[in-house]
Amino acid sequence: MVNSKSVRLRVMQGDAIAFGPGKAALLQAIAQNGSISAAARALGMSYRRAWLLVEEMNHCFTLPLVATATGGAKGGGAHVTEQGHDIVKRYLAMERRAQTAVAADMAYFDSLMTAPEESASN
């Protein structure tokens, strides 16, 4: 395993995580797969968990990030809205800027921390 550390950026709305790395990955998977269930399978999470994350995101923002369609002749599905695509794009840019901003401090932390396999065996 690579001895690397990371900082995880989350956008909070009160106590709720409005957006973060897991929700960004879920939106990207929905965009790629065309449904919440297929996105959940691709990410190795339950459909229920994925649905709850989508509901939380849609509740936290003024416009929905994911739009769903119920089954029918063409089947159901979901798609990431224009605002959803914009949020993912901006979040990933924020994440890159944050990583750059803390790179020197992270290198310092990395020099003082044990490798993950070392800390697990202690």
CSV table of N, CA, C and O in Angstrom, one decimal:
chain,number,residue,atom,x,y,z
A,1,MET,N,0.8,-1.2,0.0
A,1,MET,CA,0.0,0.0,0.0
A,1,MET,C,0.9,1.2,0.0
A,1,MET,O,1.9,1.3,0.7
A,2,VAL,N,0.5,2.2,-0.7
A,2,VAL,CA,1.2,3.5,-0.8
A,2,VAL,C,1.0,4.3,0.5
A,2,VAL,O,-0.1,4.3,1.0
A,3,ASN,N,2.1,4.8,1.0
A,3,ASN,CA,2.0,5.6,2.2
A,3,ASN,C,1.6,7.1,1.8
A,3,ASN,O,2.5,7.9,1.8
A,4,SER,N,0.3,7.3,1.6
A,4,SER,CA,-0.1,8.6,1.2
A,4,SER,C,-1.2,9.1,2.1
A,4,SER,O,-2.0,8.3,2.6
A,5,LYS,N,-1.3,10.3,2.4
A,5,LYS,CA,-2.3,10.9,3.2
A,5,LYS,C,-3.1,11.9,2.3
A,5,LYS,O,-2.7,12.3,1.3
A,6,SER,N,-4.4,12.1,2.7
A,6,SER,CA,-5.2,13.0,2.0
A,6,SER,C,-6.1,13.9,2.9
A,6,SER,O,-6.3,13.5,4.0
A,7,VAL,N,-6.5,15.0,2.3
A,7,VAL,CA,-7.5,15.8,3.0
A,7,VAL,C,-8.8,15.7,2.2
A,7,VAL,O,-8.8,15.7,1.0
A,8,ARG,N,-9.9,15.5,2.9
A,8,ARG,CA,-11.2,15.3,2.3
A,8,ARG,C,-12.0,16.6,2.5
A,8,ARG,O,-12.2,17.0,3.6
A,9,LEU,N,-12.4,17.2,1.4
A,9,LEU,CA,-13.2,18.4,1.5
A,9,LEU,C,-14.7,18.1,1.5
A,9,LEU,O,-15.2,17.3,0.7
A,10,ARG,N,-15.4,18.7,2.4
A,10,ARG,CA,-16.9,18.5,2.5
A,10,ARG,C,-17.6,19.9,2.6
A,10,ARG,O,-17.1,20.7,3.2
A,11,VAL,N,-18.7,20.0,1.9
A,11,VAL,CA,-19.5,21.2,1.9
A,11,VAL,C,-20.6,20.9,2.9
A,11,VAL,O,-21.4,20.0,2.6
A,12,MET,N,-20.7,21.6,4.0
A,12,MET,CA,-21.7,21.3,5.0
A,12,MET,C,-22.9,22.3,4.9
A,12,MET,O,-22.7,23.5,4.5
A,13,GLN,N,-24.1,21.8,5.2
A,13,GLN,CA,-25.3,22.7,5.3
A,13,GLN,C,-25.8,22.3,6.7
A,13,GLN,O,-26.5,21.3,6.8
A,14,GLY,N,-25.5,23.1,7.7
A,14,GLY,CA,-25.8,22.7,9.0
A,14,GLY,C,-25.1,21.5,9.4
A,14,GLY,O,-23.9,21.4,9.2
A,15,ASP,N,-25.8,20.4,9.9
A,15,ASP,CA,-25.2,19.2,10.2
A,15,ASP,C,-25.1,18.2,9.0
A,15,ASP,O,-24.4,17.2,9.1
A,16,ALA,N,-25.7,18.5,7.9
A,16,ALA,CA,-25.8,17.7,6.8
A,16,ALA,C,-24.6,17.9,5.9
A,16,ALA,O,-24.1,19.0,5.7
A,17,ILE,N,-24.0,16.8,5.3
A,17,ILE,CA,-23.0,16.9,4.3
A,17,ILE,C,-23.7,17.2,3.0
A,17,ILE,O,-24.3,16.2,2.4
A,18,ALA,N,-23.7,18.4,2.5
A,18,ALA,CA,-24.4,18.7,1.3
A,18,ALA,C,-23.7,18.1,0.1
A,18,ALA,O,-24.3,17.7,-0.9
A,19,PHE,N,-22.4,18.1,0.2
A,19,PHE,CA,-21.6,17.6,-0.9
A,19,PHE,C,-20.2,17.2,-0.4
A,19,PHE,O,-19.6,17.9,0.4
A,20,GLY,N,-19.6,16.2,-1.0
A,20,GLY,CA,-18.3,15.7,-0.6
A,20,GLY,C,-17.8,14.7,-1.7
A,20,GLY,O,-18.5,14.5,-2.7
A,21,PRO,N,-16.7,14.0,-1.4
A,21,PRO,CA,-16.1,13.1,-2.4
A,21,PRO,C,-17.1,11.9,-2.7
A,21,PRO,O,-17.1,11.5,-3.9
A,22,GLY,N,-17.8,11.4,-1.8
A,22,GLY,CA,-18.7,10.3,-2.1
A,22,GLY,C,-19.8,10.7,-3.0
A,22,GLY,O,-20.2,10.0,-3.9
A,23,LYS,N,-20.4,11.9,-2.7
A,23,LYS,CA,-21.5,12.3,-3.5
A,23,LYS,C,-21.0,12.7,-4.9
A,23,LYS,O,-21.8,12.5,-5.9
A,24,ALA,N,-19.8,13.3,-5.0
A,24,ALA,CA,-19.3,13.6,-6.3
A,24,ALA,C,-19.1,12.3,-7.1
A,24,ALA,O,-19.5,12.2,-8.3
A,25,ALA,N,-18.6,11.2,-6.5
A,25,ALA,CA,-18.4,10.0,-7.2
A,25,ALA,C,-19.8,9.4,-7.6
A,25,ALA,O,-19.9,8.8,-8.7
A,26,LEU,N,-20.8,9.5,-6.7
A,26,LEU,CA,-22.1,9.0,-7.0
A,26,LEU,C,-22.7,9.8,-8.2
A,26,LEU,O,-23.3,9.2,-9.2
A,27,LEU,N,-22.6,11.1,-8.3
A,27,LEU,CA,-23.1,11.8,-9.4
A,27,LEU,C,-22.4,11.5,-10.7
A,27,LEU,O,-23.0,11.3,-11.8
A,28,GLN,N,-21.1,11.3,-10.6
A,28,GLN,CA,-20.4,10.9,-11.8
A,28,GLN,C,-20.8,9.5,-12.3
A,28,GLN,O,-21.0,9.2,-13.5
A,29,ALA,N,-21.1,8.6,-11.3
A,29,ALA,CA,-21.5,7.2,-11.7
A,29,ALA,C,-22.9,7.3,-12.3
A,29,ALA,O,-23.3,6.5,-13.2
A,30,ILE,N,-23.8,8.1,-11.7
A,30,ILE,CA,-25.2,8.3,-12.3
A,30,ILE,C,-25.1,8.8,-13.7
A,30,ILE,O,-25.8,8.3,-14.6
A,31,ALA,N,-24.2,9.8,-13.9
A,31,ALA,CA,-24.1,10.4,-15.3
A,31,ALA,C,-23.6,9.3,-16.3
A,31,ALA,O,-24.0,9.2,-17.4
A,32,GLN,N,-22.7,8.4,-15.8
A,32,GLN,CA,-22.1,7.4,-16.7
A,32,GLN,C,-23.1,6.3,-16.9
A,32,GLN,O,-23.1,5.7,-18.0
A,33,ASN,N,-23.9,5.9,-15.9
A,33,ASN,CA,-24.7,4.7,-16.0
A,33,ASN,C,-26.1,4.9,-16.3
A,33,ASN,O,-26.9,4.0,-16.6
A,34,GLY,N,-26.6,6.1,-16.1
A,34,GLY,CA,-28.0,6.4,-16.4
A,34,GLY,C,-29.1,6.0,-15.4
A,34,GLY,O,-30.2,6.1,-15.6
A,35,SER,N,-28.6,5.5,-14.2
A,35,SER,CA,-29.6,5.2,-13.2
A,35,SER,C,-28.9,5.1,-11.8
A,35,SER,O,-27.7,4.9,-11.7
A,36,ILE,N,-29.7,5.3,-10.8
A,36,ILE,CA,-29.2,5.3,-9.4
A,36,ILE,C,-28.7,3.9,-9.1
A,36,ILE,O,-27.7,3.6,-8.5
A,37,SER,N,-29.5,2.9,-9.5
A,37,SER,CA,-29.2,1.5,-9.1
A,37,SER,C,-27.9,1.0,-9.8
A,37,SER,O,-27.1,0.4,-9.2
A,38,ALA,N,-27.8,1.4,-11.1
A,38,ALA,CA,-26.5,1.0,-11.8
A,38,ALA,C,-25.3,1.7,-11.2
A,38,ALA,O,-24.2,1.2,-11.1
A,39,ALA,N,-25.5,3.0,-10.8
A,39,ALA,CA,-24.4,3.8,-10.2
A,39,ALA,C,-24.0,3.1,-8.9
A,39,ALA,O,-22.9,3.0,-8.6
A,40,ALA,N,-25.0,2.7,-8.1
A,40,ALA,CA,-24.8,2.1,-6.8
A,40,ALA,C,-24.0,0.8,-7.0
A,40,ALA,O,-23.0,0.6,-6.3
A,41,ARG,N,-24.4,0.0,-8.0
A,41,ARG,CA,-23.7,-1.3,-8.2
A,41,ARG,C,-22.2,-1.0,-8.6
A,41,ARG,O,-21.3,-1.6,-8.2
A,42,ALA,N,-22.0,0.0,-9.5
A,42,ALA,CA,-20.7,0.4,-10.0
A,42,ALA,C,-19.8,0.8,-8.8
A,42,ALA,O,-18.6,0.6,-8.8
A,43,LEU,N,-20.4,1.5,-7.8
A,43,LEU,CA,-19.6,2.0,-6.6
A,43,LEU,C,-19.6,1.0,-5.5
A,43,LEU,O,-19.0,1.2,-4.5
A,44,GLY,N,-20.3,-0.1,-5.6
A,44,GLY,CA,-20.3,-1.1,-4.5
A,44,GLY,C,-21.1,-0.7,-3.3
A,44,GLY,O,-20.8,-1.1,-2.2
A,45,MET,N,-22.2,0.1,-3.6
A,45,MET,CA,-23.0,0.5,-2.4
A,45,MET,C,-24.4,0.0,-2.7
A,45,MET,O,-24.8,-0.3,-3.8
A,46,SER,N,-25.2,0.0,-1.6
A,46,SER,CA,-26.6,-0.5,-1.8
A,46,SER,C,-27.4,0.6,-2.5
A,46,SER,O,-27.1,1.8,-2.4
A,47,TYR,N,-28.5,0.2,-3.2
A,47,TYR,CA,-29.4,1.1,-3.8
A,47,TYR,C,-29.9,2.1,-2.8
A,47,TYR,O,-30.0,3.3,-3.0
A,48,ARG,N,-30.3,1.6,-1.6
A,48,ARG,CA,-30.9,2.4,-0.6
A,48,ARG,C,-30.0,3.5,-0.2
A,48,ARG,O,-30.4,4.7,-0.1
A,49,ARG,N,-28.7,3.2,0.0
A,49,ARG,CA,-27.7,4.2,0.4
A,49,ARG,C,-27.6,5.2,-0.7
A,49,ARG,O,-27.5,6.4,-0.4
A,50,ALA,N,-27.5,4.8,-1.9
A,50,ALA,CA,-27.3,5.7,-3.1
A,50,ALA,C,-28.6,6.7,-3.1
A,50,ALA,O,-28.5,7.9,-3.3
A,51,TRP,N,-29.8,6.1,-3.0
A,51,TRP,CA,-31.0,6.8,-3.0
A,51,TRP,C,-31.0,7.9,-1.9
A,51,TRP,O,-31.4,9.0,-2.1
A,52,LEU,N,-30.6,7.5,-0.7
A,52,LEU,CA,-30.6,8.4,0.4
A,52,LEU,C,-29.6,9.6,0.2
A,52,LEU,O,-29.9,10.7,0.5
A,53,LEU,N,-28.5,9.3,-0.4
A,53,LEU,CA,-27.5,10.3,-0.7
A,53,LEU,C,-28.1,11.3,-1.8
A,53,LEU,O,-27.9,12.5,-1.7
A,54,VAL,N,-28.8,10.8,-2.8
A,54,VAL,CA,-29.4,11.6,-3.8
A,54,VAL,C,-30.5,12.5,-3.2
A,54,VAL,O,-30.5,13.7,-3.4
A,55,GLU,N,-31.3,11.9,-2.3
A,55,GLU,CA,-32.3,12.7,-1.7
A,55,GLU,C,-31.7,13.8,-0.8
A,55,GLU,O,-32.2,14.9,-0.8
A,56,GLU,N,-30.6,13.5,-0.1
A,56,GLU,CA,-30.0,14.5,0.7
A,56,GLU,C,-29.4,15.6,-0.1
A,56,GLU,O,-29.6,16.8,0.2
A,57,MET,N,-28.8,15.3,-1.2
A,57,MET,CA,-28.2,16.3,-2.1
A,57,MET,C,-29.3,17.2,-2.7
A,57,MET,O,-29.2,18.4,-2.7
A,58,ASN,N,-30.4,16.5,-3.2
A,58,ASN,CA,-31.5,17.3,-3.8
A,58,ASN,C,-32.2,18.2,-2.8
A,58,ASN,O,-32.7,19.3,-3.1
A,59,HIS,N,-32.2,17.8,-1.5
A,59,HIS,CA,-32.8,18.6,-0.4
A,59,HIS,C,-31.9,19.8,-0.1
A,59,HIS,O,-32.4,20.9,0.3
A,60,CYS,N,-30.6,19.6,-0.2
A,60,CYS,CA,-29.6,20.7,0.2
A,60,CYS,C,-29.5,21.8,-0.8
A,60,CYS,O,-29.1,22.9,-0.4
A,61,PHE,N,-29.8,21.6,-2.0
A,61,PHE,CA,-29.6,22.6,-3.1
A,61,PHE,C,-31.0,23.1,-3.5
A,61,PHE,O,-32.0,22.4,-3.5
A,62,THR,N,-30.9,24.3,-4.1
A,62,THR,CA,-32.2,25.0,-4.5
A,62,THR,C,-32.8,24.3,-5.7
A,62,THR,O,-34.0,24.2,-5.8
A,63,LEU,N,-32.0,23.7,-6.6
A,63,LEU,CA,-32.5,22.9,-7.7
A,63,LEU,C,-31.9,21.5,-7.5
A,63,LEU,O,-30.8,21.3,-7.0
A,64,PRO,N,-32.7,20.5,-8.0
A,64,PRO,CA,-32.2,19.1,-7.8
A,64,PRO,C,-30.9,18.9,-8.6
A,64,PRO,O,-30.7,19.4,-9.7
A,65,LEU,N,-30.0,18.0,-8.1
A,65,LEU,CA,-28.8,17.6,-8.7
A,65,LEU,C,-29.0,16.4,-9.6
A,65,LEU,O,-28.3,16.1,-10.5
A,66,VAL,N,-30.0,15.6,-9.2
A,66,VAL,CA,-30.4,14.4,-9.9
A,66,VAL,C,-31.9,14.4,-10.2
A,66,VAL,O,-32.7,14.7,-9.3
A,67,ALA,N,-32.3,14.1,-11.4
A,67,ALA,CA,-33.7,14.0,-11.8
A,67,ALA,C,-34.0,12.5,-12.1
A,67,ALA,O,-33.1,11.9,-12.7
A,68,THR,N,-35.1,12.0,-11.6
A,68,THR,CA,-35.4,10.6,-11.8
A,68,THR,C,-36.7,10.5,-12.6
A,68,THR,O,-37.5,11.4,-12.7
A,69,ALA,N,-36.8,9.4,-13.3
A,69,ALA,CA,-38.0,9.0,-14.1
A,69,ALA,C,-38.4,7.6,-13.6
A,69,ALA,O,-37.6,6.7,-13.5
A,70,THR,N,-39.7,7.5,-13.4
A,70,THR,CA,-40.2,6.1,-13.0
A,70,THR,C,-40.2,5.2,-14.2
A,70,THR,O,-40.2,5.7,-15.3
A,71,GLY,N,-40.3,3.9,-13.9
A,71,GLY,CA,-40.4,2.9,-15.0
A,71,GLY,C,-41.5,3.1,-15.9
A,71,GLY,O,-42.5,3.8,-15.6
A,72,GLY,N,-41.5,2.5,-17.0
A,72,GLY,CA,-42.5,2.6,-18.0
A,72,GLY,C,-42.0,1.8,-19.2
A,72,GLY,O,-41.2,1.0,-19.2
A,73,ALA,N,-42.5,2.2,-20.4
A,73,ALA,CA,-42.2,1.5,-21.6
A,73,ALA,C,-40.7,1.6,-21.9
A,73,ALA,O,-40.0,0.6,-22.4
A,74,LYS,N,-40.1,2.7,-21.6
A,74,LYS,CA,-38.6,2.9,-21.8
A,74,LYS,C,-37.8,2.6,-20.5
A,74,LYS,O,-36.6,2.8,-20.4
A,75,GLY,N,-38.5,2.2,-19.4
A,75,GLY,CA,-37.9,2.0,-18.2
A,75,GLY,C,-37.7,3.3,-17.4
A,75,GLY,O,-38.0,4.3,-17.9
A,76,GLY,N,-37.2,3.2,-16.2
A,76,GLY,CA,-36.9,4.4,-15.4
A,76,GLY,C,-35.6,4.9,-15.7
A,76,GLY,O,-35.0,4.8,-16.8
A,77,GLY,N,-35.0,5.5,-14.7
A,77,GLY,CA,-33.7,6.0,-14.9
A,77,GLY,C,-33.5,7.3,-14.1
A,77,GLY,O,-34.4,7.8,-13.4
A,78,ALA,N,-32.3,7.8,-14.2
A,78,ALA,CA,-31.9,9.0,-13.5
A,78,ALA,C,-30.9,9.7,-14.4
A,78,ALA,O,-30.1,9.1,-15.1
A,79,HIS,N,-30.9,11.0,-14.3
A,79,HIS,CA,-29.8,11.8,-14.9
A,79,HIS,C,-29.4,12.9,-14.0
A,79,HIS,O,-30.2,13.4,-13.2
A,80,VAL,N,-28.1,13.3,-14.2
A,80,VAL,CA,-27.6,14.4,-13.5
A,80,VAL,C,-28.0,15.7,-14.2
A,80,VAL,O,-27.9,15.8,-15.4
A,81,THR,N,-28.6,16.6,-13.4
A,81,THR,CA,-29.1,17.9,-14.0
A,81,THR,C,-27.9,18.8,-14.3
A,81,THR,O,-26.7,18.6,-14.0
A,82,GLU,N,-28.2,19.9,-15.0
A,82,GLU,CA,-27.2,20.9,-15.4
A,82,GLU,C,-26.5,21.4,-14.1
A,82,GLU,O,-25.3,21.5,-14.0
A,83,GLN,N,-27.4,21.7,-13.1
A,83,GLN,CA,-26.8,22.2,-11.8
A,83,GLN,C,-25.9,21.1,-11.2
A,83,GLN,O,-24.9,21.4,-10.6
A,84,GLY,N,-26.3,19.8,-11.3
A,84,GLY,CA,-25.5,18.7,-10.7
A,84,GLY,C,-24.2,18.7,-11.4
A,84,GLY,O,-23.1,18.5,-10.7
A,85,HIS,N,-24.1,18.8,-12.7
A,85,HIS,CA,-22.9,18.8,-13.4
A,85,HIS,C,-22.0,19.9,-13.0
A,85,HIS,O,-20.8,19.8,-12.8
A,86,ASP,N,-22.6,21.1,-12.9
A,86,ASP,CA,-21.9,22.3,-12.4
A,86,ASP,C,-21.3,22.1,-11.0
A,86,ASP,O,-20.1,22.4,-10.8
A,87,ILE,N,-22.1,21.5,-10.1
A,87,ILE,CA,-21.6,21.3,-8.7
A,87,ILE,C,-20.4,20.4,-8.7
A,87,ILE,O,-19.4,20.6,-8.0
A,88,VAL,N,-20.5,19.3,-9.5
A,88,VAL,CA,-19.4,18.3,-9.6
A,88,VAL,C,-18.1,19.0,-10.1
A,88,VAL,O,-17.0,18.9,-9.5
A,89,LYS,N,-18.3,19.8,-11.2
A,89,LYS,CA,-17.1,20.5,-11.8
A,89,LYS,C,-16.5,21.4,-10.8
A,89,LYS,O,-15.3,21.5,-10.6
A,90,ARG,N,-17.3,22.2,-10.1
A,90,ARG,CA,-16.8,23.2,-9.1
A,90,ARG,C,-16.2,22.5,-7.9
A,90,ARG,O,-15.2,22.9,-7.4
A,91,TYR,N,-16.8,21.4,-7.5
A,91,TYR,CA,-16.3,20.7,-6.3
A,91,TYR,C,-14.9,20.1,-6.6
A,91,TYR,O,-14.0,20.3,-5.8
A,92,LEU,N,-14.8,19.5,-7.8
A,92,LEU,CA,-13.5,18.9,-8.1
A,92,LEU,C,-12.4,20.0,-8.3
A,92,LEU,O,-11.2,19.8,-7.9
A,93,ALA,N,-12.8,21.2,-8.8
A,93,ALA,CA,-11.8,22.3,-8.8
A,93,ALA,C,-11.5,22.8,-7.4
A,93,ALA,O,-10.3,23.1,-7.1
A,94,MET,N,-12.4,22.9,-6.5
A,94,MET,CA,-12.2,23.3,-5.1
A,94,MET,C,-11.2,22.3,-4.5
A,94,MET,O,-10.3,22.6,-3.8
A,95,GLU,N,-11.5,21.0,-4.7
A,95,GLU,CA,-10.6,19.9,-4.2
A,95,GLU,C,-9.2,20.0,-4.6
A,95,GLU,O,-8.3,19.9,-3.8
A,96,ARG,N,-9.0,20.3,-5.9
A,96,ARG,CA,-7.6,20.5,-6.5
A,96,ARG,C,-6.9,21.7,-5.8
A,96,ARG,O,-5.8,21.6,-5.4
A,97,ARG,N,-7.7,22.8,-5.7
A,97,ARG,CA,-7.1,24.0,-5.1
A,97,ARG,C,-6.8,23.7,-3.6
A,97,ARG,O,-5.7,24.2,-3.1
A,98,ALA,N,-7.6,23.0,-2.9
A,98,ALA,CA,-7.4,22.7,-1.5
A,98,ALA,C,-6.1,21.8,-1.3
A,98,ALA,O,-5.3,22.1,-0.5
A,99,GLN,N,-6.0,20.8,-2.2
A,99,GLN,CA,-4.8,19.9,-2.1
A,99,GLN,C,-3.5,20.7,-2.4
A,99,GLN,O,-2.5,20.5,-1.7
A,100,THR,N,-3.6,21.6,-3.3
A,100,THR,CA,-2.4,22.5,-3.6
A,100,THR,C,-2.1,23.4,-2.5
A,100,THR,O,-0.9,23.5,-2.1
A,101,ALA,N,-3.1,23.9,-1.9
A,101,ALA,CA,-2.9,24.9,-0.8
A,101,ALA,C,-2.3,24.2,0.5
A,101,ALA,O,-1.5,24.9,1.2
A,102,VAL,N,-2.6,23.0,0.7
A,102,VAL,CA,-2.1,22.3,1.9
A,102,VAL,C,-1.0,21.3,1.6
A,102,VAL,O,-0.5,20.6,2.5
A,103,ALA,N,-0.4,21.3,0.4
A,103,ALA,CA,0.6,20.3,0.0
A,103,ALA,C,1.8,20.3,0.9
A,103,ALA,O,2.3,19.2,1.4
A,104,ALA,N,2.3,21.5,1.3
A,104,ALA,CA,3.5,21.5,2.1
A,104,ALA,C,3.2,21.0,3.5
A,104,ALA,O,4.0,20.2,4.1
A,105,ASP,N,2.1,21.4,4.1
A,105,ASP,CA,1.7,20.9,5.4
A,105,ASP,C,1.4,19.4,5.4
A,105,ASP,O,1.8,18.7,6.3
A,106,MET,N,0.8,18.9,4.3
A,106,MET,CA,0.6,17.4,4.2
A,106,MET,C,1.9,16.7,4.1
A,106,MET,O,2.0,15.6,4.7
A,107,ALA,N,2.9,17.2,3.4
A,107,ALA,CA,4.2,16.6,3.3
A,107,ALA,C,4.8,16.5,4.7
A,107,ALA,O,5.4,15.5,5.1
A,108,TYR,N,4.6,17.5,5.5
A,108,TYR,CA,5.1,17.5,6.9
A,108,TYR,C,4.4,16.4,7.7
A,108,TYR,O,5.0,15.6,8.4
A,109,PHE,N,3.1,16.4,7.6
A,109,PHE,CA,2.3,15.3,8.3
A,109,PHE,C,2.8,14.0,7.9
A,109,PHE,O,3.0,13.1,8.7
A,110,ASP,N,2.9,13.8,6.6
A,110,ASP,CA,3.3,12.5,6.0
A,110,ASP,C,4.7,12.1,6.6
A,110,ASP,O,4.9,10.9,6.9
A,111,SER,N,5.6,13.0,6.8
A,111,SER,CA,6.9,12.7,7.3
A,111,SER,C,6.8,12.2,8.8
A,111,SER,O,7.8,11.5,9.3
A,112,LEU,N,5.8,12.5,9.5
A,112,LEU,CA,5.6,12.2,10.9
A,112,LEU,C,4.7,11.0,11.2
A,112,LEU,O,4.6,10.6,12.3
A,113,MET,N,4.0,10.6,10.1
A,113,MET,CA,3.0,9.5,10.3
A,113,MET,C,3.6,8.1,9.9
A,113,MET,O,4.4,8.1,9.0
A,114,THR,N,3.0,7.1,10.5
A,114,THR,CA,3.4,5.7,10.1
A,114,THR,C,2.6,5.3,8.9
A,114,THR,O,1.6,5.9,8.5
A,115,ALA,N,3.1,4.3,8.2
A,115,ALA,CA,2.4,3.7,7.1
A,115,ALA,C,1.2,3.0,7.6
A,115,ALA,O,1.1,2.5,8.7
A,116,PRO,N,0.1,3.0,6.8
A,116,PRO,CA,-1.2,2.4,7.3
A,116,PRO,C,-1.0,0.9,7.8
A,116,PRO,O,-1.6,0.6,8.8
A,117,GLU,N,-0.2,0.1,7.2
A,117,GLU,CA,0.0,-1.3,7.7
A,117,GLU,C,0.7,-1.3,9.0
A,117,GLU,O,0.5,-2.2,9.8
A,118,GLU,N,1.6,-0.3,9.3
A,118,GLU,CA,2.3,-0.3,10.5
A,118,GLU,C,1.3,0.1,11.7
A,118,GLU,O,1.4,-0.5,12.7
A,119,SER,N,0.5,1.1,11.5
A,119,SER,CA,-0.4,1.5,12.5
A,119,SER,C,-1.5,0.5,12.8
A,119,SER,O,-2.0,0.3,13.9
A,120,ALA,N,-1.9,-0.4,11.8
A,120,ALA,CA,-2.9,-1.4,12.0
A,120,ALA,C,-2.3,-2.5,12.9
A,120,ALA,O,-3.1,-3.2,13.6
A,121,SER,N,-1.0,-2.8,12.8
A,121,SER,CA,-0.5,-3.9,13.6
A,121,SER,C,-0.1,-3.5,15.0
A,121,SER,O,0.3,-4.3,15.8
A,122,ASN,N,-0.1,-2.2,15.3
A,122,ASN,CA,0.2,-1.8,16.7
A,122,ASN,C,-0.9,-1.9,17.7
A,122,ASN,O,-2.0,-1.7,17.6
